[in-house]
């Protein structure tokens, strides 16, 4: 049993392609089969090596490891030529010398007569070449009969062969067209199950005819439902349909992306959270929905937040570290990043949120939020900050428990609530009023940095006479 993912490197790996790759990978793993990665780069004008690399790297990020590949169509041109020659010899294909201008004139005439524009078979029975014109090769489509198949998701689908014209299978430069190349490749690579988007349904009857002409068995076909935005329209960038790589750069975890993609058109009871092992065990084409799937970035973000909370610290750290330089953090030795992450796991929606929040543990704040300064470090607050600094400097045991106890004693001694003690410290340390619990923040930040930042805030108080606001 062999599946394949066969993208064209004319753009980045997007949500729809990633889901197709995942479903092929899961079905192969579920059935104990092989998953093949094939890069269909025969469109030499639009295909680029950069896009090929981006597709491969996107699959690597999602950990969709192929058993074979990547295999590039551009290295198989001789094979396509040989098969086309065999089809010509057997009467299943012919060379067409019609020029682009001639084809356009005939299409316009068909439209004028109210007919469906299509190739009229002008060269179908041509016996002699036209000098000076590089021909294309067209497939001789049967004019009668059916080209039906049983789709593993949608059931029986039938097409009338009379509705199909003679498609080009080789361009004049010798490169194969899509419908021809995929049939040759899928046969040569032993693909048994073609799982792809439902935008390929109309290509299937053309491919069935080529399979029959080659005298080889058909694979199983399964066409996945399209993905729509939350407003029911075709998925686009405004719905969050950016590349998989962009989601990685935005701080989404591969585990969250895989979990979200598997639920776009597939379900297993009411279960929402799946490990890779559970996906592999439970995935089956019979549970793929025929209706369009709805892409919801908020749902993806919720899943990402779940995985940030629940994954082991070392896994979060390996995903977080590559993003830290993008927020200006180039070293994270002291305090160890593994001690910072647990403070932020329950407070971050994405790794970028976590990266931004981690900055305060390594760099002094550039300034203080104006409202936070006036409310917690302004006039009348200098005494409290001095008491806090003195007590913390005298703390012999710099642990979360000991620091919590000391802060509670300060609050009791000053007749304040614990939050009224915590907020001035938080503003002095971070520049704002949001951080993990203050005892945890102090413990991880460490004595030296804590006291230095408290001293910096006290110096600003003295410099301004506690009447102004320090911008930086």
Short mmCIF file of C-alpha atoms in Angstrom, two decimals:
data_model
loop_
_atom_site.label_atom_id
_atom_site.label_comp_id
_atom_site.label_asym_id
_atom_site.label_seq_id
_atom_site.Cartn_x
_atom_site.Cartn_y
_atom_site.Cartn_z
CA UNK A 1 0.00 0.00 0.00
CA UNK A 2 1.63 3.26 -1.13
CA UNK A 3 0.47 6.89 -0.96
CA UNK A 4 2.12 10.02 -2.26
CA UNK A 5 2.16 13.76 -1.80
CA UNK A 6 3.00 15.50 -5.06
CA UNK A 7 3.13 19.31 -4.76
CA UNK A 8 4.21 21.72 -7.48
CA UNK A 9 7.03 24.03 -6.28
CA UNK A 10 5.33 27.16 -7.57
CA UNK A 11 4.69 28.50 -4.05
CA UNK A 12 5.12 27.75 -0.37
CA UNK A 13 3.49 24.84 1.46
CA UNK A 14 0.07 26.11 2.56
CA UNK A 15 -2.68 24.75 4.80
CA UNK A 16 -4.44 22.74 2.11
CA UNK A 17 -1.28 21.07 0.89
CA UNK A 18 -0.11 20.35 4.42
CA UNK A 19 -3.40 18.63 5.21
CA UNK A 20 -3.17 16.54 2.04
CA UNK A 21 0.37 15.51 2.98
CA UNK A 22 -0.73 14.65 6.51
CA UNK A 23 -3.67 12.50 5.39
CA UNK A 24 -1.46 10.60 2.94
CA UNK A 25 1.22 10.12 5.60
CA UNK A 26 -1.28 9.01 8.24
CA UNK A 27 -3.05 6.56 5.95
CA UNK A 28 0.24 4.99 4.90
CA UNK A 29 1.34 4.68 8.53
CA UNK A 30 -2.10 3.37 9.57
CA UNK A 31 -1.98 0.66 6.90
CA UNK A 32 1.69 -0.18 7.31
CA UNK A 33 2.45 1.16 3.85
CA UNK A 34 4.86 3.67 2.28
CA UNK A 35 4.57 7.43 1.86
CA UNK A 36 6.28 8.99 -1.17
CA UNK A 37 7.20 12.65 -1.66
CA UNK A 38 7.26 13.72 -5.30
CA UNK A 39 8.02 17.26 -6.44
CA UNK A 40 6.16 18.03 -9.68
CA UNK A 41 8.49 20.66 -11.08
CA UNK A 42 7.79 20.30 -14.79
CA UNK A 43 6.40 23.85 -15.00
CA UNK A 44 9.86 25.27 -15.55
CA UNK A 45 8.62 28.86 -15.84
CA UNK A 46 7.06 28.90 -12.33
CA UNK A 47 8.88 26.18 -10.38
CA UNK A 48 11.85 27.24 -8.26
CA UNK A 49 14.41 25.45 -6.12
CA UNK A 50 13.56 27.82 -3.27
CA UNK A 51 9.94 26.69 -3.23
CA UNK A 52 11.03 23.05 -3.40
CA UNK A 53 13.22 23.56 -0.34
CA UNK A 54 10.42 25.36 1.47
CA UNK A 55 8.03 22.46 0.84
CA UNK A 56 10.55 19.88 2.03
CA UNK A 57 11.38 21.96 5.12
CA UNK A 58 7.70 22.44 5.90
CA UNK A 59 7.13 18.69 5.85
CA UNK A 60 10.23 18.20 8.00
CA UNK A 61 8.86 20.67 10.54
CA UNK A 62 5.60 18.71 10.66
CA UNK A 63 7.68 15.50 10.92
CA UNK A 64 5.98 13.97 7.88
CA UNK A 65 8.97 11.89 6.91
CA UNK A 66 8.70 10.21 3.48
CA UNK A 67 9.77 6.63 2.92
CA UNK A 68 10.90 7.65 -0.56
CA UNK A 69 11.82 11.02 -1.99
CA UNK A 70 11.81 13.77 -2.67
CA UNK A 71 11.63 12.55 -6.27
CA UNK A 72 11.71 15.33 -8.89
CA UNK A 73 9.72 15.07 -12.10
CA UNK A 74 12.31 17.24 -13.85
CA UNK A 75 14.68 14.27 -13.71
CA UNK A 76 12.23 11.97 -15.52
CA UNK A 77 11.68 13.73 -18.86
CA UNK A 78 13.12 10.83 -20.87
CA UNK A 79 10.59 8.49 -19.28
CA UNK A 80 7.65 10.73 -20.26
CA UNK A 81 8.92 10.98 -23.84
CA UNK A 82 9.23 7.21 -24.07
CA UNK A 83 5.68 6.64 -22.80
CA UNK A 84 4.29 9.30 -25.14
CA UNK A 85 6.04 7.66 -28.08
CA UNK A 86 4.54 4.31 -27.10
CA UNK A 87 1.05 5.83 -26.93
CA UNK A 88 1.53 7.35 -30.40
CA UNK A 89 2.71 4.01 -31.77
CA UNK A 90 -0.33 2.24 -30.26
CA UNK A 91 -2.75 4.82 -31.64
CA UNK A 92 -3.61 6.37 -28.26
CA UNK A 93 -1.91 9.70 -28.95
CA UNK A 94 -0.99 11.89 -31.91
CA UNK A 95 1.06 14.95 -32.75
CA UNK A 96 -0.87 18.20 -33.07
CA UNK A 97 0.50 21.06 -35.19
CA UNK A 98 -2.24 23.63 -34.51
CA UNK A 99 -0.82 27.03 -33.67
CA UNK A 100 -1.97 29.10 -30.71
CA UNK A 101 -3.61 31.57 -33.10
CA UNK A 102 -5.52 28.80 -34.88
CA UNK A 103 -6.72 27.34 -31.59
CA UNK A 104 -7.88 30.74 -30.41
CA UNK A 105 -9.80 31.41 -33.63
CA UNK A 106 -11.60 28.06 -33.40
CA UNK A 107 -12.47 28.63 -29.73
CA UNK A 108 -13.93 32.03 -30.54
CA UNK A 109 -15.99 30.50 -33.35
CA UNK A 110 -17.32 27.80 -31.01
CA UNK A 111 -18.32 30.42 -28.47
CA UNK A 112 -20.01 32.45 -31.21
CA UNK A 113 -22.08 29.38 -32.12
CA UNK A 114 -22.99 28.81 -28.47
CA UNK A 115 -20.88 25.67 -28.18
CA UNK A 116 -18.60 24.57 -25.38
CA UNK A 117 -15.05 25.72 -26.32
CA UNK A 118 -12.78 22.70 -26.71
CA UNK A 119 -10.19 21.23 -29.04
CA UNK A 120 -12.00 20.10 -32.19
CA UNK A 121 -9.71 17.19 -33.10
CA UNK A 122 -8.28 18.99 -36.14
CA UNK A 123 -5.05 16.95 -36.13
CA UNK A 124 -6.58 13.75 -34.77
CA UNK A 125 -6.34 11.94 -38.11
CA UNK A 126 -3.49 13.95 -39.64
CA UNK A 127 -1.16 11.74 -41.67
CA UNK A 128 1.68 14.19 -42.44
CA UNK A 129 3.53 16.73 -40.28
CA UNK A 130 3.40 20.49 -40.85
CA UNK A 131 6.91 21.79 -41.52
CA UNK A 132 8.29 24.50 -39.30
CA UNK A 133 5.96 23.86 -36.35
CA UNK A 134 7.04 22.08 -33.17
CA UNK A 135 4.05 19.89 -32.32
CA UNK A 136 2.46 19.03 -29.02
CA UNK A 137 1.30 15.49 -28.32
CA UNK A 138 -2.39 14.99 -27.61
CA UNK A 139 -4.11 11.99 -26.07
CA UNK A 140 -6.78 10.41 -28.27
CA UNK A 141 -9.70 10.50 -25.84
CA UNK A 142 -12.46 7.95 -26.54
CA UNK A 143 -15.56 9.67 -27.90
CA UNK A 144 -17.96 7.18 -26.34
CA UNK A 145 -18.28 5.36 -23.05
CA UNK A 146 -17.78 6.32 -19.43
CA UNK A 147 -14.80 7.15 -17.27
CA UNK A 148 -16.20 6.39 -13.85
CA UNK A 149 -14.63 5.43 -10.54
CA UNK A 150 -15.59 4.79 -6.94
CA UNK A 151 -14.16 7.51 -4.74
CA UNK A 152 -13.19 6.29 -1.26
CA UNK A 153 -14.79 9.40 0.24
CA UNK A 154 -17.55 10.44 -2.19
CA UNK A 155 -18.70 7.12 -3.61
CA UNK A 156 -19.42 6.45 -7.28
CA UNK A 157 -18.59 9.27 -9.74
CA UNK A 158 -19.23 8.95 -13.48
CA UNK A 159 -18.09 11.06 -16.43
CA UNK A 160 -19.23 10.86 -20.04
CA UNK A 161 -16.16 10.52 -22.28
CA UNK A 162 -17.91 12.55 -24.98
CA UNK A 163 -17.59 15.61 -22.72
CA UNK A 164 -13.78 15.40 -22.79
CA UNK A 165 -11.55 16.69 -25.56
CA UNK A 166 -8.11 15.48 -26.62
CA UNK A 167 -5.85 16.87 -23.93
CA UNK A 168 -2.21 17.79 -24.48
CA UNK A 169 0.08 15.30 -22.74
CA UNK A 170 3.43 16.67 -23.98
CA UNK A 171 4.11 20.31 -24.65
CA UNK A 172 6.05 21.38 -27.72
CA UNK A 173 9.23 21.61 -25.62
CA UNK A 174 8.85 17.96 -24.57
CA UNK A 175 7.74 18.61 -20.99
CA UNK A 176 4.74 16.64 -19.71
CA UNK A 177 1.47 18.20 -18.66
CA UNK A 178 0.03 17.49 -15.22
CA UNK A 179 -2.49 14.78 -16.11
CA UNK A 180 0.05 12.79 -18.09
CA UNK A 181 2.96 13.12 -15.69
CA UNK A 182 1.02 12.03 -12.62
CA UNK A 183 -0.28 8.87 -14.30
CA UNK A 184 3.18 7.81 -15.46
CA UNK A 185 4.69 8.61 -12.07
CA UNK A 186 1.97 7.01 -9.97
CA UNK A 187 2.21 3.82 -12.04
CA UNK A 188 6.02 3.71 -12.01
CA UNK A 189 6.14 4.40 -8.27
CA UNK A 190 3.54 1.78 -7.41
CA UNK A 191 1.09 4.27 -5.89
CA UNK A 192 -2.01 2.37 -4.78
CA UNK A 193 -4.00 5.23 -3.19
CA UNK A 194 -4.26 8.73 -4.65
CA UNK A 195 -5.46 11.01 -1.83
CA UNK A 196 -5.77 14.63 -2.94
CA UNK A 197 -8.00 17.70 -2.89
CA UNK A 198 -11.41 17.63 -4.54
CA UNK A 199 -10.28 20.26 -7.04
CA UNK A 200 -8.72 17.28 -8.87
CA UNK A 201 -11.99 15.38 -9.35
CA UNK A 202 -12.42 16.71 -12.89
CA UNK A 203 -8.87 15.60 -13.74
CA UNK A 204 -9.60 12.02 -12.73
CA UNK A 205 -11.53 10.86 -15.85
CA UNK A 206 -8.72 12.09 -18.10
CA UNK A 207 -6.22 10.18 -16.00
CA UNK A 208 -8.41 7.06 -16.03
CA UNK A 209 -8.34 7.08 -19.84
CA UNK A 210 -4.54 7.27 -19.80
CA UNK A 211 -4.33 4.41 -17.30
CA UNK A 212 -6.53 2.32 -19.59
CA UNK A 213 -4.46 3.21 -22.64
CA UNK A 214 -1.32 2.08 -20.81
CA UNK A 215 -3.05 -1.15 -19.81
CA UNK A 216 -2.27 -0.74 -16.11
CA UNK A 217 -4.59 -0.98 -13.09
CA UNK A 218 -6.16 2.10 -11.56
CA UNK A 219 -5.20 3.22 -8.07
CA UNK A 220 -7.85 3.92 -5.45
CA UNK A 221 -8.95 7.56 -5.52
CA UNK A 222 -9.98 9.64 -2.50
CA UNK A 223 -10.76 13.33 -2.90
CA UNK A 224 -10.61 15.46 0.23
CA UNK A 225 -13.18 18.20 0.87
CA UNK A 226 -12.06 21.74 0.22
CA UNK A 227 -11.16 24.07 3.09
CA UNK A 228 -13.22 27.24 3.53
CA UNK A 229 -12.83 30.31 5.70
CA UNK A 230 -15.12 31.01 8.66
CA UNK A 231 -17.35 33.10 6.38
CA UNK A 232 -17.91 30.13 4.06
CA UNK A 233 -15.84 31.54 1.21
CA UNK A 234 -12.77 29.99 -0.37
CA UNK A 235 -9.83 29.98 2.03
CA UNK A 236 -7.52 32.95 1.53
CA UNK A 237 -4.94 35.02 3.38
CA UNK A 238 -7.62 37.05 5.11
CA UNK A 239 -8.72 33.85 6.86
CA UNK A 240 -5.17 33.07 7.95
CA UNK A 241 -4.23 30.89 4.98
CA UNK A 242 -0.56 31.77 5.07
CA UNK A 243 2.27 29.33 4.50
CA UNK A 244 3.12 26.61 6.98
CA UNK A 245 6.52 28.26 7.37
CA UNK A 246 4.84 31.52 8.41
CA UNK A 247 2.93 29.69 11.13
CA UNK A 248 6.23 28.32 12.41
CA UNK A 249 7.71 31.83 12.44
CA UNK A 250 4.58 33.13 14.20
CA UNK A 251 5.24 30.70 17.04
CA UNK A 252 2.96 27.75 16.39
CA UNK A 253 4.06 24.29 17.44
CA UNK A 254 4.24 21.44 14.94
CA UNK A 255 2.20 19.29 17.35
CA UNK A 256 -0.61 21.84 17.39
CA UNK A 257 -0.56 22.26 13.61
CA UNK A 258 -0.74 18.50 13.02
CA UNK A 259 -3.57 18.13 15.52
CA UNK A 260 -5.48 20.96 13.89
CA UNK A 261 -4.94 19.75 10.33
CA UNK A 262 -6.13 16.22 11.10
CA UNK A 263 -9.47 17.62 12.27
CA UNK A 264 -10.02 19.55 9.02
CA UNK A 265 -12.43 17.10 7.46
CA UNK A 266 -11.78 14.05 9.65
CA UNK A 267 -13.16 13.08 13.03
CA UNK A 268 -12.96 10.26 15.56
CA UNK A 269 -15.96 10.57 17.83
CA UNK A 270 -15.85 13.80 19.81
CA UNK A 271 -12.11 13.68 20.41
CA UNK A 272 -10.29 16.97 19.79
CA UNK A 273 -6.77 16.37 21.11
CA UNK A 274 -4.73 13.69 19.37
CA UNK A 275 -1.19 12.47 19.82
CA UNK A 276 0.59 11.33 16.67
CA UNK A 277 0.25 7.73 17.83
CA UNK A 278 -3.51 8.19 18.26
CA UNK A 279 -3.86 9.78 14.82
CA UNK A 280 -1.93 6.94 13.23
CA UNK A 281 -3.96 4.30 15.04
CA UNK A 282 -7.39 5.81 14.35
CA UNK A 283 -7.09 7.49 10.96
CA UNK A 284 -9.15 5.97 8.16
CA UNK A 285 -10.61 7.35 4.94
CA UNK A 286 -14.11 6.19 5.88
CA UNK A 287 -14.23 8.89 8.56
CA UNK A 288 -13.33 11.76 6.20
CA UNK A 289 -16.29 14.09 5.77
CA UNK A 290 -17.64 14.96 2.33
CA UNK A 291 -18.55 18.49 3.39
CA UNK A 292 -16.05 21.36 3.23
CA UNK A 293 -13.87 21.89 6.28
CA UNK A 294 -13.77 25.28 8.00
CA UNK A 295 -10.42 26.83 8.85
CA UNK A 296 -10.53 28.78 12.11
CA UNK A 297 -7.31 30.42 13.26
CA UNK A 298 -8.74 30.96 16.75
CA UNK A 299 -9.22 27.20 17.10
CA UNK A 300 -5.66 26.61 15.95
CA UNK A 301 -4.44 29.17 18.50
CA UNK A 302 -6.43 27.43 21.25
CA UNK A 303 -4.78 24.12 20.36
CA UNK A 304 -1.38 25.77 20.30
CA UNK A 305 -1.97 27.18 23.77
CA UNK A 306 -2.96 23.72 24.97
CA UNK A 307 0.26 22.18 23.68
CA UNK A 308 2.38 24.99 25.11
CA UNK A 309 0.88 24.20 28.52
CA UNK A 310 1.24 20.45 28.33
CA UNK A 311 4.39 19.63 26.36
CA UNK A 312 7.58 18.87 28.32
CA UNK A 313 9.80 21.89 28.88
CA UNK A 314 12.60 20.47 26.74
CA UNK A 315 10.28 20.17 23.70
CA UNK A 316 9.02 23.72 24.14
CA UNK A 317 12.58 24.95 24.53
CA UNK A 318 13.78 23.32 21.30
CA UNK A 319 10.94 25.03 19.42
CA UNK A 320 11.38 28.36 21.22
CA UNK A 321 15.13 28.85 20.86
CA UNK A 322 15.18 29.49 17.08
CA UNK A 323 12.66 32.33 17.56
CA UNK A 324 14.45 34.17 20.37
CA UNK A 325 16.86 36.12 18.12
CA UNK A 326 13.85 37.54 16.26
CA UNK A 327 12.85 39.41 19.45
CA UNK A 328 16.40 40.58 20.11
CA UNK A 329 17.49 37.86 22.53
CA UNK A 330 20.82 36.32 21.60
CA UNK A 331 21.83 34.60 24.85
CA UNK A 332 19.75 32.83 27.47
CA UNK A 333 22.27 31.17 29.74
CA UNK A 334 21.45 33.04 32.95
CA UNK A 335 18.82 32.38 34.08
CA UNK A 336 18.54 29.03 32.30
CA UNK A 337 15.77 29.06 29.72
CA UNK A 338 14.44 25.82 31.22
CA UNK A 339 13.63 27.74 34.41
CA UNK A 340 11.88 30.60 32.56
CA UNK A 341 9.64 28.47 30.33
CA UNK A 342 7.51 26.92 33.15
CA UNK A 343 6.58 30.45 34.27
CA UNK A 344 5.29 31.30 30.80
CA UNK A 345 3.73 28.04 29.57
CA UNK A 346 0.31 28.76 31.00
CA UNK A 347 0.39 32.43 29.95
CA UNK A 348 1.38 32.16 26.26
CA UNK A 349 -0.75 31.48 23.21
CA UNK A 350 2.21 31.17 20.86
CA UNK A 351 5.95 30.75 21.07
CA UNK A 352 6.28 34.37 19.97
CA UNK A 353 4.22 35.42 23.00
CA UNK A 354 6.59 33.36 25.11
CA UNK A 355 9.66 34.82 23.42
CA UNK A 356 8.47 38.38 24.07
CA UNK A 357 7.57 37.60 27.68
CA UNK A 358 10.96 35.98 28.32
CA UNK A 359 12.84 39.18 27.46
CA UNK A 360 12.39 40.67 30.94
CA UNK A 361 14.38 37.83 32.46
CA UNK A 362 17.45 38.74 30.38
CA UNK A 363 17.22 42.48 29.72
CA UNK A 364 16.26 45.43 31.88
CA UNK A 365 13.08 47.13 30.68
CA UNK A 366 13.75 50.01 28.32
CA UNK A 367 11.27 52.14 30.20
CA UNK A 368 8.18 52.07 32.40
CA UNK A 369 4.54 52.20 31.42
CA UNK A 370 3.37 55.69 32.38
CA UNK A 371 0.17 54.68 34.16
CA UNK A 372 1.90 51.81 35.96
CA UNK A 373 4.68 54.12 37.17
CA UNK A 374 2.34 56.77 38.54
CA UNK A 375 0.08 54.23 40.23
CA UNK A 376 2.73 52.03 41.82
CA UNK A 377 6.03 53.94 41.93
CA UNK A 378 4.92 57.56 41.93
CA UNK A 379 4.40 59.98 44.79
CA UNK A 380 4.20 58.28 48.17
CA UNK A 381 5.62 54.96 46.97
CA UNK A 382 9.30 55.61 47.64
CA UNK A 383 9.12 54.36 51.23
CA UNK A 384 7.53 51.05 50.24
CA UNK A 385 10.10 50.42 47.51
CA UNK A 386 12.90 51.11 50.00
CA UNK A 387 11.40 48.63 52.49
CA UNK A 388 11.05 46.01 49.78
CA UNK A 389 14.63 46.49 48.63
CA UNK A 390 16.01 46.29 52.17
CA UNK A 391 14.09 43.14 53.08
CA UNK A 392 14.93 41.36 49.85
CA UNK A 393 18.62 42.27 50.16
CA UNK A 394 18.59 40.64 53.60
CA UNK A 395 16.90 37.47 52.33
CA UNK A 396 19.22 34.55 53.05
CA UNK A 397 17.24 31.92 51.17
CA UNK A 398 16.42 33.01 47.60
CA UNK A 399 13.69 30.49 46.88
CA UNK A 400 10.11 30.96 45.77
CA UNK A 401 8.79 29.83 49.17
CA UNK A 402 11.11 32.09 51.13
CA UNK A 403 10.43 35.09 48.88
CA UNK A 404 6.68 34.58 49.13
CA UNK A 405 6.98 34.50 52.92
CA UNK A 406 9.05 37.69 52.96
CA UNK A 407 6.63 39.57 50.71
CA UNK A 408 3.72 38.48 52.89
CA UNK A 409 5.55 39.79 55.96
CA UNK A 410 6.19 43.12 54.22
CA UNK A 411 2.50 43.41 53.33
CA UNK A 412 1.44 42.63 56.89
CA UNK A 413 3.95 45.08 58.35
CA UNK A 414 2.85 47.89 56.05
CA UNK A 415 -0.85 47.15 56.44
CA UNK A 416 -1.23 46.29 52.77
CA UNK A 417 -2.55 43.44 50.66
CA UNK A 418 0.02 41.22 49.00
CA UNK A 419 -0.92 42.57 45.57
CA UNK A 420 -0.11 46.10 46.74
CA UNK A 421 3.41 44.94 47.47
CA UNK A 422 3.75 42.82 44.36
CA UNK A 423 2.79 45.47 41.80
CA UNK A 424 5.52 48.03 42.63
CA UNK A 425 8.08 45.21 42.39
CA UNK A 426 6.58 44.03 39.10
CA UNK A 427 6.76 47.52 37.56
CA UNK A 428 10.33 47.99 38.77
CA UNK A 429 11.43 44.65 37.36
CA UNK A 430 9.50 44.52 34.08
CA UNK A 431 8.37 48.06 33.33
CA UNK A 432 4.70 47.05 33.43
CA UNK A 433 2.02 45.38 35.51
CA UNK A 434 1.95 41.95 33.86
CA UNK A 435 4.27 39.06 34.70
CA UNK A 436 4.13 35.57 36.17
CA UNK A 437 3.49 35.41 39.95
CA UNK A 438 5.94 37.76 41.61
CA UNK A 439 7.54 35.18 43.90
CA UNK A 440 8.26 32.95 40.88
CA UNK A 441 9.55 35.90 38.89
CA UNK A 442 11.92 36.94 41.69
CA UNK A 443 13.18 33.39 42.20
CA UNK A 444 14.03 32.89 38.53
CA UNK A 445 15.37 36.40 37.92
CA UNK A 446 17.80 35.99 40.79
CA UNK A 447 19.01 38.17 43.64
CA UNK A 448 21.56 40.22 41.71
CA UNK A 449 19.27 41.27 38.87
CA UNK A 450 16.31 41.84 41.16
CA UNK A 451 18.21 44.20 43.44
CA UNK A 452 19.80 46.01 40.47
CA UNK A 453 16.41 46.71 38.92
CA UNK A 454 14.95 47.83 42.22
CA UNK A 455 17.89 50.20 42.62
CA UNK A 456 17.34 51.52 39.10
CA UNK A 457 13.70 52.30 39.88
CA UNK A 458 14.64 53.96 43.21
CA UNK A 459 17.23 56.07 41.43
CA UNK A 460 14.61 57.24 38.98
CA UNK A 461 12.30 58.10 41.85
CA UNK A 462 15.00 60.21 43.47
CA UNK A 463 15.99 61.83 40.18
CA UNK A 464 12.45 62.87 39.39
CA UNK A 465 11.46 63.72 42.92
CA UNK A 466 8.71 61.14 42.37
CA UNK A 467 6.70 63.77 40.49
CA UNK A 468 7.53 62.94 36.88
CA UNK A 469 7.50 59.96 34.63
CA UNK A 470 10.70 58.32 33.38
CA UNK A 471 10.42 57.68 29.68
CA UNK A 472 13.53 55.48 29.52
#
